[in-house]
mmCIF file of C-alpha atoms and ligand atoms in Angstrom:
data_model
loop_
_atom_site.group_PDB
_atom_site.id
_atom_site.type_symbol
_atom_site.label_atom_id
_atom_site.label_comp_id
_atom_site.label_asym_id
_atom_site.label_seq_id
_atom_site.Cartn_x
_atom_site.Cartn_y
_atom_site.Cartn_z
ATOM 1 C CA MET A 1 94.889 101.391 96.102
ATOM 2 C CA ILE A 2 97.494 98.694 95.640
ATOM 3 C CA TYR A 3 96.142 95.338 96.806
ATOM 4 C CA THR A 4 98.388 92.336 97.341
ATOM 5 C CA CYS A 5 96.854 88.889 97.237
ATOM 6 C CA THR A 6 98.462 85.932 99.013
ATOM 7 C CA LEU A 7 96.329 82.852 98.451
ATOM 8 C CA ASN A 8 98.621 80.751 100.641
ATOM 9 C CA PRO A 9 100.257 82.876 103.380
ATOM 10 C CA SER A 10 102.640 81.430 105.959
ATOM 11 C CA ILE A 11 104.482 82.041 109.130
ATOM 12 C CA ASP A 12 108.109 81.812 108.060
ATOM 13 C CA TYR A 13 109.976 80.010 110.828
ATOM 14 C CA ILE A 14 113.663 80.768 110.351
ATOM 15 C CA MET A 15 116.075 78.376 112.055
ATOM 16 C CA ASN A 16 119.787 79.091 112.077
ATOM 17 C CA VAL A 17 121.721 75.856 112.560
ATOM 18 C CA GLU A 18 125.511 76.006 112.597
ATOM 19 C CA GLU A 19 126.409 72.681 110.989
ATOM 20 C CA PHE A 20 123.217 71.042 109.799
ATOM 21 C CA GLU A 21 123.322 67.248 109.654
ATOM 22 C CA ALA A 22 120.461 65.527 107.825
ATOM 23 C CA GLY A 23 119.197 62.573 109.875
ATOM 24 C CA GLY A 24 120.840 63.802 113.121
ATOM 25 C CA LEU A 25 119.625 65.829 116.111
ATOM 26 C CA ASN A 26 120.367 69.445 115.252
ATOM 27 C CA ARG A 27 119.955 72.378 117.605
ATOM 28 C CA SER A 28 119.245 75.837 116.353
ATOM 29 C CA ASN A 29 121.144 78.717 117.940
ATOM 30 C CA GLN A 30 118.707 81.396 116.722
ATOM 31 C CA THR A 31 115.118 81.369 115.472
ATOM 32 C CA PHE A 32 112.728 84.012 114.093
ATOM 33 C CA TYR A 33 109.011 84.028 113.228
ATOM 34 C CA TYR A 34 107.878 86.335 110.426
ATOM 35 C CA PRO A 35 104.537 86.819 108.676
ATOM 36 C CA GLY A 36 105.204 85.420 105.226
ATOM 37 C CA GLY A 37 103.884 84.587 101.787
ATOM 38 C CA LYS A 38 104.910 86.566 98.741
ATOM 39 C CA GLY A 39 102.072 89.107 98.636
ATOM 40 C CA ILE A 40 102.390 89.752 102.376
ATOM 41 C CA ASN A 41 106.120 90.376 101.921
ATOM 42 C CA VAL A 42 105.338 92.891 99.168
ATOM 43 C CA SER A 43 102.879 94.683 101.500
ATOM 44 C CA ARG A 44 105.348 94.685 104.415
ATOM 45 C CA VAL A 45 108.166 96.156 102.310
ATOM 46 C CA MET A 46 105.880 98.741 100.704
ATOM 47 C CA ALA A 47 104.747 99.895 104.167
ATOM 48 C CA ARG A 48 108.415 100.420 105.066
ATOM 49 C CA LEU A 49 108.802 102.392 101.835
ATOM 50 C CA GLU A 50 105.796 104.504 102.862
ATOM 51 C CA VAL A 51 103.347 103.283 100.238
ATOM 52 C CA THR A 52 99.953 102.086 101.471
ATOM 53 C CA THR A 53 98.631 98.692 100.377
ATOM 54 C CA GLU A 54 95.944 96.308 101.538
ATOM 55 C CA ALA A 55 96.870 92.644 101.945
ATOM 56 C CA LEU A 56 94.227 90.158 100.795
ATOM 57 C CA GLY A 57 94.005 86.380 100.627
ATOM 58 C CA TYR A 58 93.045 83.478 102.870
ATOM 59 C CA ILE A 59 94.102 83.119 106.476
ATOM 60 C CA GLY A 60 93.024 81.240 109.591
ATOM 61 C CA GLY A 61 93.668 79.733 113.006
ATOM 62 C CA PHE A 62 96.303 80.715 115.559
ATOM 63 C CA THR A 63 98.949 81.118 112.882
ATOM 64 C CA GLY A 64 96.644 83.407 110.908
ATOM 65 C CA ALA A 65 96.020 85.459 114.077
ATOM 66 C CA PHE A 66 99.798 85.899 114.501
ATOM 67 C CA ILE A 67 100.094 87.143 110.910
ATOM 68 C CA LYS A 68 97.260 89.643 111.295
ATOM 69 C CA GLU A 69 98.647 90.920 114.595
ATOM 70 C CA SER A 70 102.153 91.280 113.118
ATOM 71 C CA LEU A 71 100.806 93.209 110.119
ATOM 72 C CA GLU A 72 98.803 95.513 112.359
ATOM 73 C CA LYS A 73 101.953 96.297 114.383
ATOM 74 C CA GLU A 74 103.604 97.335 111.118
ATOM 75 C CA SER A 75 100.567 99.363 110.006
ATOM 76 C CA VAL A 76 99.818 97.094 107.042
ATOM 77 C CA SER A 77 96.066 97.108 106.300
ATOM 78 C CA HIS A 78 94.525 93.746 105.552
ATOM 79 C CA GLY A 79 91.226 92.268 104.432
ATOM 80 C CA PHE A 80 91.857 88.523 104.653
ATOM 81 C CA ILE A 81 89.109 85.945 104.318
ATOM 82 C CA ASP A 82 88.984 83.542 107.266
ATOM 83 C CA THR A 83 89.374 79.849 106.358
ATOM 84 C CA SER A 84 89.027 78.618 109.992
ATOM 85 C CA GLN A 85 92.038 76.383 109.343
ATOM 86 C CA ASN A 86 95.543 77.084 110.570
ATOM 87 C CA THR A 87 97.639 78.958 108.040
ATOM 88 C CA ARG A 88 100.783 76.968 107.200
ATOM 89 C CA VAL A 89 104.213 77.321 108.798
ATOM 90 C CA ASN A 90 107.124 77.337 106.330
ATOM 91 C CA VAL A 91 110.481 76.267 107.690
ATOM 92 C CA LYS A 92 113.552 78.113 106.412
ATOM 93 C CA LEU A 93 116.662 76.312 107.587
ATOM 94 C CA LYS A 94 119.825 78.392 107.379
ATOM 95 C CA SER A 95 123.121 76.609 107.623
ATOM 96 C CA ASP A 96 125.921 76.528 105.031
ATOM 97 C CA GLU A 97 123.060 76.341 102.544
ATOM 98 C CA GLU A 98 119.437 77.530 102.779
ATOM 99 C CA THR A 99 116.829 74.752 102.850
ATOM 100 C CA GLU A 100 113.129 75.583 102.674
ATOM 101 C CA ILE A 101 110.184 73.354 103.585
ATOM 102 C CA ASN A 102 106.912 75.025 102.627
ATOM 103 C CA GLY A 103 103.677 73.589 104.028
ATOM 104 C CA PRO A 104 100.572 72.728 101.984
ATOM 105 C CA GLY A 105 97.654 75.127 101.750
ATOM 106 C CA PRO A 106 94.191 75.091 103.344
ATOM 107 C CA GLU A 107 90.933 73.774 101.848
ATOM 108 C CA ILE A 108 89.184 76.756 100.295
ATOM 109 C CA SER A 109 85.471 76.220 99.615
ATOM 110 C CA ALA A 110 83.656 77.488 96.507
ATOM 111 C CA LYS A 111 81.909 80.051 98.755
ATOM 112 C CA LEU A 112 85.234 81.478 99.967
ATOM 113 C CA GLN A 113 86.580 81.516 96.407
ATOM 114 C CA GLU A 114 83.587 83.560 95.289
ATOM 115 C CA GLU A 115 84.042 85.933 98.242
ATOM 116 C CA LEU A 116 87.520 86.887 97.021
ATOM 117 C CA LEU A 117 86.366 87.256 93.395
ATOM 118 C CA MET A 118 83.497 89.503 94.569
ATOM 119 C CA LYS A 119 86.002 91.746 96.355
ATOM 120 C CA ILE A 120 88.073 92.046 93.155
ATOM 121 C CA ARG A 121 84.953 92.961 91.174
ATOM 122 C CA THR A 122 84.700 96.116 93.337
ATOM 123 C CA PHE A 123 88.138 97.404 92.230
ATOM 124 C CA THR A 124 88.433 100.238 89.717
ATOM 125 C CA GLU A 125 90.970 101.286 87.098
ATOM 126 C CA LYS A 126 92.867 103.268 89.751
ATOM 127 C CA ASP A 127 93.712 100.009 91.527
ATOM 128 C CA THR A 128 96.556 97.518 91.191
ATOM 129 C CA LEU A 129 96.400 93.861 92.210
ATOM 130 C CA VAL A 130 99.603 91.972 93.027
ATOM 131 C CA LEU A 131 99.169 88.199 92.650
ATOM 132 C CA ALA A 132 102.077 86.570 94.392
ATOM 133 C CA GLY A 133 102.983 83.060 95.451
ATOM 134 C CA SER A 134 101.646 79.570 94.935
ATOM 135 C CA VAL A 135 98.018 78.616 94.389
ATOM 136 C CA PRO A 136 96.849 76.132 97.088
ATOM 137 C CA SER A 137 95.872 72.783 95.550
ATOM 138 C CA SER A 138 92.247 73.113 96.731
ATOM 139 C CA LEU A 139 91.748 76.058 94.351
ATOM 140 C CA PRO A 140 91.169 75.629 90.600
ATOM 141 C CA ASN A 141 94.662 75.815 89.102
ATOM 142 C CA ASP A 142 93.545 78.674 86.830
ATOM 143 C CA PHE A 143 92.379 80.823 89.773
ATOM 144 C CA TYR A 144 94.913 83.555 88.930
ATOM 145 C CA VAL A 145 93.595 83.588 85.367
ATOM 146 C CA THR A 146 90.028 84.052 86.634
ATOM 147 C CA MET A 147 91.199 86.958 88.797
ATOM 148 C CA THR A 148 93.187 88.472 85.929
ATOM 149 C CA GLU A 149 90.186 88.276 83.597
ATOM 150 C CA ILE A 150 88.065 90.236 86.082
ATOM 151 C CA CYS A 151 90.882 92.806 86.299
ATOM 152 C CA ALA A 152 91.176 93.080 82.501
ATOM 153 C CA LYS A 153 87.443 93.829 82.236
ATOM 154 C CA ASN A 154 87.737 96.621 84.810
ATOM 155 C CA LYS A 155 91.149 97.942 83.633
ATOM 156 C CA ILE A 156 92.824 97.041 86.928
ATOM 157 C CA LYS A 157 96.613 96.657 86.713
ATOM 158 C CA VAL A 158 97.839 93.146 87.518
ATOM 159 C CA VAL A 159 101.305 92.290 88.819
ATOM 160 C CA ALA A 160 102.263 88.625 88.949
ATOM 161 C CA ASP A 161 105.070 86.958 90.860
ATOM 162 C CA THR A 162 104.546 83.242 90.589
ATOM 163 C CA SER A 163 106.077 80.279 88.808
ATOM 164 C CA GLY A 164 105.370 77.021 86.953
ATOM 165 C CA LYS A 165 101.872 76.366 85.639
ATOM 166 C CA ALA A 166 100.363 79.428 87.383
ATOM 167 C CA LEU A 167 102.817 81.684 85.549
ATOM 168 C CA GLU A 168 102.476 79.870 82.228
ATOM 169 C CA GLN A 169 98.682 80.252 82.249
ATOM 170 C CA LEU A 170 98.908 84.015 82.776
ATOM 171 C CA ILE A 171 100.989 84.646 79.672
ATOM 172 C CA GLY A 172 98.926 86.386 76.994
ATOM 173 C CA HIS A 173 96.697 88.148 79.548
ATOM 174 C CA PRO A 174 97.336 91.877 80.039
ATOM 175 C CA LEU A 175 99.839 92.297 82.885
ATOM 176 C CA TYR A 176 101.452 95.430 84.309
ATOM 177 C CA LEU A 177 104.550 93.769 85.787
ATOM 178 C CA LEU A 178 106.081 90.293 85.780
ATOM 179 C CA LYS A 179 109.166 89.476 87.852
ATOM 180 C CA PRO A 180 110.424 86.000 87.068
ATOM 181 C CA ASN A 181 113.906 85.011 88.194
ATOM 182 C CA HIS A 182 116.127 83.684 85.388
ATOM 183 C CA HIS A 183 115.270 80.040 86.238
ATOM 184 C CA GLU A 184 111.509 80.724 86.060
ATOM 185 C CA LEU A 185 111.921 82.608 82.768
ATOM 186 C CA GLY A 186 113.979 79.744 81.323
ATOM 187 C CA GLU A 187 111.429 77.161 82.480
ATOM 188 C CA LEU A 188 108.661 79.133 80.784
ATOM 189 C CA PHE A 189 110.360 78.908 77.382
ATOM 190 C CA GLY A 190 112.170 75.572 77.851
ATOM 191 C CA VAL A 191 115.633 77.197 77.639
ATOM 192 C CA THR A 192 118.507 78.062 79.968
ATOM 193 C CA VAL A 193 118.716 81.775 80.714
ATOM 194 C CA ASP A 194 122.326 82.264 81.773
ATOM 195 C CA SER A 195 123.220 85.780 80.590
ATOM 196 C CA LYS A 196 121.732 89.261 80.592
ATOM 197 C CA GLU A 197 121.365 89.072 76.786
ATOM 198 C CA LYS A 198 119.275 85.902 77.051
ATOM 199 C CA ALA A 199 117.233 87.405 79.894
ATOM 200 C CA ALA A 200 116.548 90.428 77.658
ATOM 201 C CA GLU A 201 115.697 88.232 74.649
ATOM 202 C CA TYR A 202 113.184 86.070 76.534
ATOM 203 C CA GLY A 203 111.910 88.993 78.609
ATOM 204 C CA GLN A 204 111.091 90.718 75.288
ATOM 205 C CA LYS A 205 108.887 87.745 74.382
ATOM 206 C CA LEU A 206 106.786 88.530 77.472
ATOM 207 C CA ILE A 207 106.512 92.182 76.416
ATOM 208 C CA ASP A 208 105.297 90.945 73.005
ATOM 209 C CA LYS A 209 102.617 89.000 74.874
ATOM 210 C CA ASN A 210 100.954 91.960 76.598
ATOM 211 C CA VAL A 211 103.210 92.578 79.610
ATOM 212 C CA GLU A 212 104.109 96.250 80.236
ATOM 213 C CA HIS A 213 107.174 95.866 82.503
ATOM 214 C CA VAL A 214 109.375 92.784 82.969
ATOM 215 C CA ILE A 215 112.128 92.442 85.579
ATOM 216 C CA VAL A 216 114.257 89.310 85.376
ATOM 217 C CA SER A 217 116.204 88.875 88.610
ATOM 218 C CA MET A 218 119.378 86.816 88.437
ATOM 219 C CA GLY A 219 120.371 86.613 92.126
ATOM 220 C CA GLY A 220 123.911 87.897 92.655
ATOM 221 C CA GLU A 221 124.446 88.213 88.875
ATOM 222 C CA GLY A 222 122.310 91.336 88.487
ATOM 223 C CA ALA A 223 118.884 92.015 86.999
ATOM 224 C CA VAL A 224 117.380 92.917 83.627
ATOM 225 C CA TYR A 225 114.481 95.289 82.933
ATOM 226 C CA ILE A 226 112.524 95.276 79.667
ATOM 227 C CA ASN A 227 109.631 97.361 78.366
ATOM 228 C CA LYS A 228 108.586 98.171 74.801
ATOM 229 C CA ASP A 229 111.347 100.798 74.459
ATOM 230 C CA GLN A 230 114.104 99.801 76.894
ATOM 231 C CA LYS A 231 116.350 96.874 77.764
ATOM 232 C CA LEU A 232 118.415 97.649 80.871
ATOM 233 C CA PHE A 233 120.884 95.822 83.065
ATOM 234 C CA ALA A 234 121.565 96.549 86.751
ATOM 235 C CA ASN A 235 124.460 95.157 88.739
ATOM 236 C CA VAL A 236 123.720 94.186 92.355
ATOM 237 C CA PRO A 237 125.564 95.801 95.266
ATOM 238 C CA GLN A 238 128.329 93.960 97.119
ATOM 239 C CA GLY A 239 127.427 92.483 100.478
ATOM 240 C CA LYS A 240 127.037 89.320 102.524
ATOM 241 C CA VAL A 241 123.789 87.488 101.799
ATOM 242 C CA ARG A 242 122.110 86.608 105.110
ATOM 243 C CA ASN A 243 118.615 85.857 103.884
ATOM 244 C CA SER A 244 117.295 85.372 100.392
ATOM 245 C CA VAL A 245 113.681 84.765 101.570
ATOM 246 C CA GLY A 246 111.598 87.688 100.339
ATOM 247 C CA ALA A 247 114.401 89.224 98.255
ATOM 248 C CA GLY A 248 112.449 88.721 95.021
ATOM 249 C CA ASP A 249 109.282 90.099 96.644
ATOM 250 C CA SER A 250 111.295 93.139 97.743
ATOM 251 C CA VAL A 251 112.274 93.811 94.100
ATOM 252 C CA VAL A 252 108.560 93.940 93.213
ATOM 253 C CA ALA A 253 107.791 96.130 96.251
ATOM 254 C CA GLY A 254 110.659 98.524 95.511
ATOM 255 C CA PHE A 255 109.698 98.898 91.846
ATOM 256 C CA LEU A 256 105.985 99.458 92.596
ATOM 257 C CA SER A 257 106.747 101.917 95.418
ATOM 258 C CA ALA A 258 108.985 104.005 93.179
ATOM 259 C CA MET A 259 106.424 103.935 90.331
ATOM 260 C CA ALA A 260 103.730 105.026 92.826
ATOM 261 C CA LYS A 261 106.000 107.988 93.658
ATOM 262 C CA GLU A 262 106.235 108.752 89.905
ATOM 263 C CA GLU A 263 109.873 107.757 89.455
ATOM 264 C CA THR A 264 111.097 107.008 85.923
ATOM 265 C CA THR A 265 111.086 103.318 84.930
ATOM 266 C CA GLU A 266 114.892 103.336 85.125
ATOM 267 C CA GLY A 267 114.772 104.856 88.630
ATOM 268 C CA ALA A 268 112.102 102.378 89.725
ATOM 269 C CA PHE A 269 114.198 99.463 88.397
ATOM 270 C CA ARG A 270 117.214 100.689 90.379
ATOM 271 C CA TYR A 271 115.035 101.080 93.488
ATOM 272 C CA GLY A 272 113.633 97.563 93.036
ATOM 273 C CA VAL A 273 117.096 96.005 92.789
ATOM 274 C CA ALA A 274 118.329 98.006 95.802
ATOM 275 C CA SER A 275 115.312 96.771 97.799
ATOM 276 C CA GLY A 276 115.994 93.138 96.812
ATOM 277 C CA SER A 277 119.636 93.383 97.874
ATOM 278 C CA ALA A 278 118.791 95.280 101.063
ATOM 279 C CA THR A 279 116.554 92.359 102.056
ATOM 280 C CA ALA A 280 119.163 89.777 101.024
ATOM 281 C CA PHE A 281 121.698 91.462 103.308
ATOM 282 C CA GLN A 282 119.641 91.134 106.528
ATOM 283 C CA ASP A 283 117.543 88.681 108.541
ATOM 284 C CA ASP A 284 114.093 90.182 107.900
ATOM 285 C CA LEU A 285 112.826 92.346 105.030
ATOM 286 C CA CYS A 286 114.574 95.630 104.206
ATOM 287 C CA GLN A 287 113.940 99.037 105.740
ATOM 288 C CA GLN A 288 113.857 102.246 103.688
ATOM 289 C CA GLU A 289 117.267 103.470 104.947
ATOM 290 C CA ASP A 290 118.906 100.172 103.879
ATOM 291 C CA VAL A 291 117.533 100.640 100.381
ATOM 292 C CA GLN A 292 118.694 104.262 100.190
ATOM 293 C CA ALA A 293 122.187 103.265 101.322
ATOM 294 C CA LEU A 294 122.590 100.797 98.430
ATOM 295 C CA LEU A 295 121.212 102.944 95.601
ATOM 296 C CA GLU A 296 124.480 104.571 94.619
ATOM 297 C CA GLN A 297 126.219 101.197 94.215
ATOM 298 C CA ILE A 298 123.846 100.221 91.412
ATOM 299 C CA SER A 299 124.589 101.313 87.872
ATOM 300 C CA ILE A 300 122.173 100.875 85.048
ATOM 301 C CA SER A 301 123.390 100.214 81.516
ATOM 302 C CA GLU A 302 121.632 99.610 78.245
ATOM 303 C CA ILE A 303 121.658 96.091 76.783
ATOM 304 C CA LYS A 304 122.420 96.317 73.060
HETATM 305 N N1 ATP B 401 124.273 87.593 96.051
HETATM 306 C C1 ATP B 401 123.489 88.681 96.027
HETATM 307 N N2 ATP B 401 124.041 89.910 96.177
HETATM 308 C C2 ATP B 401 123.292 91.027 96.141
HETATM 309 N N3 ATP B 401 121.953 91.006 95.968
HETATM 310 C C3 ATP B 401 121.338 89.814 95.811
HETATM 311 C C4 ATP B 401 122.067 88.593 95.826
HETATM 312 N N4 ATP B 401 121.189 87.580 95.648
HETATM 313 C C5 ATP B 401 119.956 88.148 95.519
HETATM 314 N N5 ATP B 401 120.044 89.486 95.607
HETATM 315 C C6 ATP B 401 118.969 90.481 95.506
HETATM 316 O O1 ATP B 401 117.713 89.821 95.562
HETATM 317 C C7 ATP B 401 116.991 90.009 94.339
HETATM 318 C C8 ATP B 401 116.160 88.795 94.029
HETATM 319 O O2 ATP B 401 116.993 87.662 93.937
HETATM 320 P P1 ATP B 401 116.646 86.374 93.056
HETATM 321 O O3 ATP B 401 116.998 86.633 91.645
HETATM 322 O O4 ATP B 401 117.318 85.233 93.742
HETATM 323 O O5 ATP B 401 115.073 86.350 93.099
HETATM 324 P P2 ATP B 401 114.041 85.250 93.548
HETATM 325 O O6 ATP B 401 114.538 83.902 93.170
HETATM 326 O O7 ATP B 401 112.711 85.690 93.100
HETATM 327 O O8 ATP B 401 114.159 85.481 95.108
HETATM 328 P P3 ATP B 401 113.469 84.706 96.292
HETATM 329 O O9 ATP B 401 114.630 84.053 96.997
HETATM 330 O O10 ATP B 401 112.847 85.799 97.084
HETATM 331 O O11 ATP B 401 112.481 83.734 95.712
HETATM 332 C C9 ATP B 401 118.073 90.328 93.306
HETATM 333 O O12 ATP B 401 117.566 91.063 92.205
HETATM 334 C C10 ATP B 401 119.026 91.178 94.157
HETATM 335 O O13 ATP B 401 118.526 92.492 94.290
HETATM 336 O O1 F1X B 402 104.911 78.398 98.628
HETATM 337 P P1 F1X B 402 104.993 79.710 97.865
HETATM 338 O O2 F1X B 402 103.717 80.462 97.940
HETATM 339 O O3 F1X B 402 105.537 79.547 96.486
HETATM 340 O O4 F1X B 402 106.132 80.588 98.595
HETATM 341 C C1 F1X B 402 105.979 80.971 99.933
HETATM 342 C C2 F1X B 402 107.270 81.583 100.435
HETATM 343 O O5 F1X B 402 108.374 80.689 100.359
HETATM 344 O O6 F1X B 402 107.564 82.721 99.617
HETATM 345 C C3 F1X B 402 108.000 83.810 100.407
HETATM 346 C C4 F1X B 402 109.320 84.329 99.908
HETATM 347 O O7 F1X B 402 109.208 84.767 98.595
HETATM 348 C C5 F1X B 402 108.057 83.307 101.844
HETATM 349 O O8 F1X B 402 107.670 84.317 102.732
HETATM 350 C C6 F1X B 402 107.118 82.117 101.860
HETATM 351 O O9 F1X B 402 107.434 81.168 102.852
#
């Protein structure tokens, strides 16, 4: 089973505002509510790509109930732990630019922390755990490391999509897939990653530190894939970006779905990039037919 873990889920409240004016009274002409948080996005996209997952993490209150209900409507299984506090609402303001305001996380007691770790201790080597998103401040800041150590002991594959300190602490632990964007990769090594060659060079450093697959996404500039034998570049398809929220998560979901269907790594990379772009080109996350339609616009080349 592929489990996704979202320690800090959200309702993503999307507000389209024609000409946003900071400090003024703005009126939105269109709003949407989506279940959000990076791991939840991965589960939602994988369900659309016909791969079963179970979404884990902490949830609560009326906002948590909305998320669970939305996932059930989309046939996404979940096993969240109830915090009895409202899950946050993240505001995504879309005008000429995209502005995001993400809420803080809930208080998570030591008992609830242990409950999640106990669940992970039941996983076997056939399982994969996707750790995605920020770690709420009430959790020890090495909580992902603790989870990864349990996984290493039991040969469970770990996928990580996080940034900053949480990402830094994971480096050196055995990981199946890491998907930093080029800014996150640069921040990790204190450099600017502004070309596919640099993405490949610094991505290789992650491979040297026990990561099996690395995808470096570079927004509209393409993406780079590295493993111990390959360094590949993919262009991104042409299209109008309507929503970048969840695009990175869709890359992870697309790659994992294709690997679960025994695609080659090159094919899975292409599928991941197509999924990311398919999400970027619409309001919510991509559907399978959107991904299929973009595949032929993506060419993969070797990076020398
Ligand atoms: N301008 C664009 N044109 C086509 N596809 C895009 C564009 N911007 C982003 N994408 C798609 O979204 C994927 C992820 O984008 P990005 O590198 O911005 O990741 P990220 O920063 O992790 O995303 P997120 O906004 O979800 O945090 C890209 O690999 C690509 O497939
Ligand atoms: O605050 P975090 O956990 O870093 O990010 C949360 C978030 O911005 O990430 C997802 C998009 O990747 C959204 O669904 C969600 O609102």
